[in-house]
């Protein structure tokens, strides 16, 4: 809708209208949520003892919304959950970010937040794996670990005094991400779950759903291969100049089938995010399987016919879910 | 020239003196922006894109306890009758950028987003009078789309005084008649005026009438904008599902 420019023919348009109408009916049936816009009064029952949370403010003794979103009530807390806002970080979130600059003993990463996040050199495993104090030589060699525009997966360690995020990447599963695609989706479509790292065995693809809305789809790397860096370190400095050797090429060759799967899954994520459906591994797997089974080209997955099909599938899924509940 | 017909009371485009042009707002027109909107007032079409809150690009301008709001107004080459290339920093653009920035800054809750920057880019695609007002309305929609907390919906409308009648929402011909042009920007629910501009001269009592007319126009626009935002929010939430 927002990101995809589609030209639907008449039947597709009618089918889409019907499906969207059904979604709306289901939504109004399932849960009574109250949407508010800016400066709408929020109804509160007992005036005293109400905690005004995010997205609310007080005006003339009334609670007024400052964001467009949905009113959520938890016991005495009333807050407005905004939809298309930037990422709201919490300690322990898994995020994916891109390196913007290398500063004094730290890397600055762009994540979908109001400020850039900071990854300290001391929060990152050294290539040789030894736990030691970072020396001046380490600081000078920061570029050999991560450069500008590298994609990194890390975890939120805490907040700094000015509100920006402090990250850490000390585990084997965090670090530089290579050989894949980085996708940007609205942050509200990625819910916090127990698992954010998914390995899709049948495609041989790694899927990382960053809480900040950056989704990584890439070739599956066994955890040991993050240590590829220390092979590079052991080689003499000369080989850095001719990086593209024969051996390197052979090692870094991704088979065509895996690349096709990566593109298929990435297109599924793009489609679901354009439609505004929540991104879960099941939904992504389901969409990719639908694409494979209906024998359409990977590039046609972003076309009008598949778009309408996915909306119809989602309607069926929600109807069956509602039937199971009620 | 007869801007208001003395017999029928109609204006040049067939409106009554206290009638606004048809307004239309659409959210989500620029895919890459955090928030964006298209706003039309009659033939005036304006597109607004909001980026932010994001890291301050120029560290010297960073404010420690508030967000930095920047605004840039530009007119497309094809927006007026004759295709003309406008220089980027010309006086009129700078003035209107400043006006929009001050208006929006008054209503954004900047203290909730310290150390960050909010960029508002407004571009006029078709100019037919009232571009300033259309820009403010479009910027409001775009900021709400981006999820930036605001005190209230800011709307703006212009009014003038021609042929001894206060006229609401002047178009280009009425604007270039040389009569007074009052632009009012206000916070709709809180009933507070944040922008008041006028060129030419008006006696005080007539000015009050014209300003009151513009305020009513603002309230009508606010009503429409609120409906557009509510509809959009409902649609997003219903797509998102459980």
CSV table of C-alpha atoms in Angstrom, one decimal, chain B residues 9-213:
chain,number,residue,atom,x,y,z
B,9,UNK,CA,-23.1,37.5,-3.8
B,10,UNK,CA,-21.0,34.8,-5.5
B,11,UNK,CA,-17.3,35.0,-5.9
B,12,UNK,CA,-15.4,34.5,-9.1
B,13,UNK,CA,-15.3,30.7,-8.7
B,14,UNK,CA,-18.9,30.5,-7.6
B,15,UNK,CA,-18.3,30.2,-3.9
B,16,UNK,CA,-20.1,32.2,-1.2
B,17,UNK,CA,-18.0,34.6,0.8
B,18,UNK,CA,-17.8,32.3,3.8
B,19,UNK,CA,-17.3,29.1,1.9
B,20,UNK,CA,-14.0,27.3,1.8
B,21,UNK,CA,-12.6,25.4,-1.2
B,22,UNK,CA,-12.8,21.7,-1.3
B,23,UNK,CA,-10.2,20.0,0.9
B,24,UNK,CA,-8.6,16.6,0.6
B,25,UNK,CA,-5.9,15.0,2.6
B,26,UNK,CA,-4.0,11.7,2.0
B,27,UNK,CA,-1.5,10.1,4.3
B,28,UNK,CA,1.5,8.0,3.3
B,29,UNK,CA,2.5,9.3,-0.1
B,30,UNK,CA,6.2,9.3,0.3
B,31,UNK,CA,7.4,5.8,1.0
B,32,UNK,CA,10.8,6.6,2.4
B,33,UNK,CA,9.8,9.3,4.8
B,34,UNK,CA,8.8,8.5,8.4
B,35,UNK,CA,5.6,10.5,7.8
B,36,UNK,CA,4.2,12.1,4.8
B,37,UNK,CA,1.0,13.6,3.5
B,38,UNK,CA,-0.6,15.3,0.5
B,39,UNK,CA,-3.0,18.1,1.2
B,40,UNK,CA,-5.2,19.9,-1.4
B,41,UNK,CA,-7.2,23.1,-0.9
B,42,UNK,CA,-9.1,23.6,-4.1
B,43,UNK,CA,-6.4,23.7,-6.8
B,44,UNK,CA,-3.5,24.2,-4.3
B,45,UNK,CA,-1.7,20.9,-3.9
B,46,UNK,CA,1.1,20.5,-1.3
B,47,UNK,CA,3.1,17.5,-0.3
B,48,UNK,CA,4.8,17.3,3.1
B,49,UNK,CA,7.4,14.8,4.3
B,50,UNK,CA,8.7,14.4,7.8
B,51,UNK,CA,12.0,12.7,8.8
B,52,UNK,CA,12.5,12.1,12.4
B,53,UNK,CA,13.2,12.0,15.2
B,54,UNK,CA,16.7,11.1,14.1
B,55,UNK,CA,20.3,11.9,15.0
B,56,UNK,CA,21.2,15.5,14.7
B,57,UNK,CA,23.4,16.0,11.6
B,58,UNK,CA,25.1,19.2,12.6
B,59,UNK,CA,26.3,18.6,16.2
B,60,UNK,CA,26.8,22.3,16.8
B,61,UNK,CA,23.0,22.8,16.6
B,62,UNK,CA,22.1,20.0,19.0
B,63,UNK,CA,19.9,21.0,21.9
B,64,UNK,CA,20.3,19.0,25.1
B,65,UNK,CA,16.8,19.0,26.4
B,66,UNK,CA,14.6,19.4,23.3
B,67,UNK,CA,14.3,18.2,19.7
B,68,UNK,CA,15.6,20.4,16.9
B,69,UNK,CA,12.9,21.2,14.4
B,70,UNK,CA,13.9,22.2,10.9
B,71,UNK,CA,11.6,23.1,8.0
B,72,UNK,CA,12.2,23.7,4.4
B,73,UNK,CA,9.5,25.1,2.0
B,74,UNK,CA,10.0,25.0,-1.7
B,75,UNK,CA,7.8,25.4,-4.7
B,76,UNK,CA,8.2,23.1,-7.6
B,77,UNK,CA,9.1,24.7,-11.0
B,78,UNK,CA,5.8,23.6,-12.5
B,79,UNK,CA,3.7,24.8,-9.6
B,80,UNK,CA,2.7,28.2,-11.0
B,81,UNK,CA,1.3,29.3,-14.3
B,82,UNK,CA,4.7,29.9,-15.9
B,83,UNK,CA,7.5,27.4,-15.4
B,84,UNK,CA,10.1,29.2,-13.4
B,85,UNK,CA,13.2,28.0,-11.6
B,86,UNK,CA,13.2,29.3,-8.1
B,87,UNK,CA,16.5,29.7,-6.2
B,88,UNK,CA,16.7,27.6,-3.1
B,89,UNK,CA,17.3,30.4,-0.5
B,90,UNK,CA,15.1,33.2,-1.8
B,91,UNK,CA,13.4,35.5,0.6
B,92,UNK,CA,9.9,34.3,0.3
B,93,UNK,CA,10.9,30.6,0.8
B,94,UNK,CA,13.0,31.4,3.8
B,95,UNK,CA,10.2,33.4,5.3
B,96,UNK,CA,7.6,30.8,4.8
B,97,UNK,CA,10.0,28.1,6.1
B,98,UNK,CA,10.5,30.1,9.2
B,99,UNK,CA,6.8,30.6,9.7
B,100,UNK,CA,6.0,26.9,9.3
B,101,UNK,CA,8.8,25.9,11.6
B,102,UNK,CA,7.7,28.2,14.3
B,103,UNK,CA,4.1,27.1,14.0
B,104,UNK,CA,4.9,23.4,14.2
B,105,UNK,CA,7.5,23.8,16.9
B,106,UNK,CA,4.9,25.4,19.1
B,107,UNK,CA,2.8,22.3,19.0
B,108,UNK,CA,5.3,19.4,18.9
B,109,UNK,CA,6.2,18.2,22.4
B,110,UNK,CA,9.9,18.6,21.8
B,111,UNK,CA,11.0,18.0,25.4
B,112,UNK,CA,10.0,14.3,24.9
B,113,UNK,CA,12.7,13.8,22.2
B,114,UNK,CA,15.9,15.3,23.4
B,115,UNK,CA,19.1,15.2,21.4
B,116,UNK,CA,17.2,14.6,18.1
B,117,UNK,CA,16.2,16.3,15.0
B,118,UNK,CA,12.9,16.5,13.2
B,119,UNK,CA,13.0,17.6,9.5
B,120,UNK,CA,9.8,18.8,7.8
B,121,UNK,CA,10.0,19.2,4.0
B,122,UNK,CA,7.1,20.9,2.3
B,123,UNK,CA,6.8,21.3,-1.4
B,124,UNK,CA,4.1,23.0,-3.4
B,125,UNK,CA,3.1,21.0,-6.4
B,126,UNK,CA,0.3,23.4,-7.6
B,127,UNK,CA,-0.1,26.9,-6.3
B,128,UNK,CA,-3.4,28.6,-6.4
B,129,UNK,CA,-3.4,30.9,-3.3
B,130,UNK,CA,-3.2,29.8,0.3
B,131,UNK,CA,-0.1,27.8,-0.1
B,132,UNK,CA,1.1,28.7,3.4
B,133,UNK,CA,-2.1,27.3,5.0
B,134,UNK,CA,-2.0,24.2,2.9
B,135,UNK,CA,1.6,23.6,3.9
B,136,UNK,CA,0.8,23.8,7.6
B,137,UNK,CA,-2.1,21.5,7.2
B,138,UNK,CA,0.0,19.0,5.3
B,139,UNK,CA,2.7,19.2,7.9
B,140,UNK,CA,0.3,18.4,10.6
B,141,UNK,CA,-0.9,15.3,8.8
B,142,UNK,CA,2.7,14.2,8.1
B,143,UNK,CA,3.8,14.7,11.7
B,144,UNK,CA,0.8,12.7,13.0
B,145,UNK,CA,1.7,10.0,10.5
B,146,UNK,CA,5.3,9.9,11.8
B,147,UNK,CA,4.1,9.3,15.3
B,148,UNK,CA,5.6,12.5,16.7
B,149,UNK,CA,3.8,13.6,19.9
B,150,UNK,CA,1.9,16.9,19.5
B,151,UNK,CA,-0.2,19.0,21.8
B,152,UNK,CA,-3.0,19.5,19.3
B,153,UNK,CA,-3.9,19.5,15.7
B,154,UNK,CA,-2.6,22.7,14.0
B,155,UNK,CA,-4.6,24.0,11.2
B,156,UNK,CA,-4.4,27.1,9.1
B,157,UNK,CA,-6.7,29.0,6.8
B,158,UNK,CA,-6.5,32.4,5.1
B,159,UNK,CA,-9.2,35.1,4.8
B,160,UNK,CA,-9.3,38.5,3.0
B,161,UNK,CA,-11.5,41.5,2.6
B,162,UNK,CA,-12.5,42.5,-0.9
B,163,UNK,CA,-15.5,44.6,-2.1
B,164,UNK,CA,-16.4,45.3,1.5
B,165,UNK,CA,-16.9,41.6,2.2
B,166,UNK,CA,-14.8,39.3,4.3
B,167,UNK,CA,-13.9,36.3,2.1
B,168,UNK,CA,-12.7,33.0,3.4
B,169,UNK,CA,-9.9,31.0,1.7
B,170,UNK,CA,-8.6,33.2,-1.1
B,171,UNK,CA,-7.5,31.8,-4.3
B,172,UNK,CA,-4.7,33.2,-6.5
B,173,UNK,CA,-6.8,35.8,-8.3
B,174,UNK,CA,-8.4,37.1,-5.1
B,175,UNK,CA,-5.0,37.1,-3.4
B,176,UNK,CA,-3.3,39.1,-6.2
B,177,UNK,CA,-6.1,41.7,-6.1
B,178,UNK,CA,-4.0,43.7,-3.6
B,179,UNK,CA,-6.4,43.5,-0.7
B,180,UNK,CA,-5.6,42.4,2.8
B,181,UNK,CA,-4.7,38.7,3.3
B,182,UNK,CA,-4.9,37.4,6.8
B,183,UNK,CA,-3.4,33.9,7.5
B,184,UNK,CA,-4.4,32.3,10.8
B,185,UNK,CA,-2.9,29.2,12.3
B,186,UNK,CA,-4.4,27.7,15.4
B,187,UNK,CA,-4.5,24.7,17.8
B,188,UNK,CA,-8.0,23.6,17.1
B,189,UNK,CA,-9.2,22.0,20.4
B,190,UNK,CA,-7.2,24.3,22.7
B,191,UNK,CA,-8.6,27.3,20.8
B,192,UNK,CA,-5.2,29.0,20.7
B,193,UNK,CA,-3.9,31.0,17.8
B,194,UNK,CA,-0.2,30.2,17.0
B,195,UNK,CA,0.2,32.1,13.7
B,196,UNK,CA,-1.3,35.4,12.6
B,197,UNK,CA,0.0,37.2,9.6
B,198,UNK,CA,-1.4,39.9,7.5
B,199,UNK,CA,-0.3,42.1,4.6
B,200,UNK,CA,-1.9,45.4,3.6
B,201,UNK,CA,-4.0,47.4,6.1
B,202,UNK,CA,-7.3,46.9,7.7
B,203,UNK,CA,-9.4,48.9,10.3
B,204,UNK,CA,-9.5,47.2,13.6
B,205,UNK,CA,-13.2,46.2,13.7
B,206,UNK,CA,-13.1,44.7,10.2
B,207,UNK,CA,-9.9,42.9,11.1
B,208,UNK,CA,-11.7,41.2,13.9
B,209,UNK,CA,-14.4,40.0,11.6
B,210,UNK,CA,-11.9,38.7,9.1
B,211,UNK,CA,-9.9,36.9,11.7
B,212,UNK,CA,-13.0,35.3,13.2
B,213,UNK,CA,-13.9,34.0,9.7
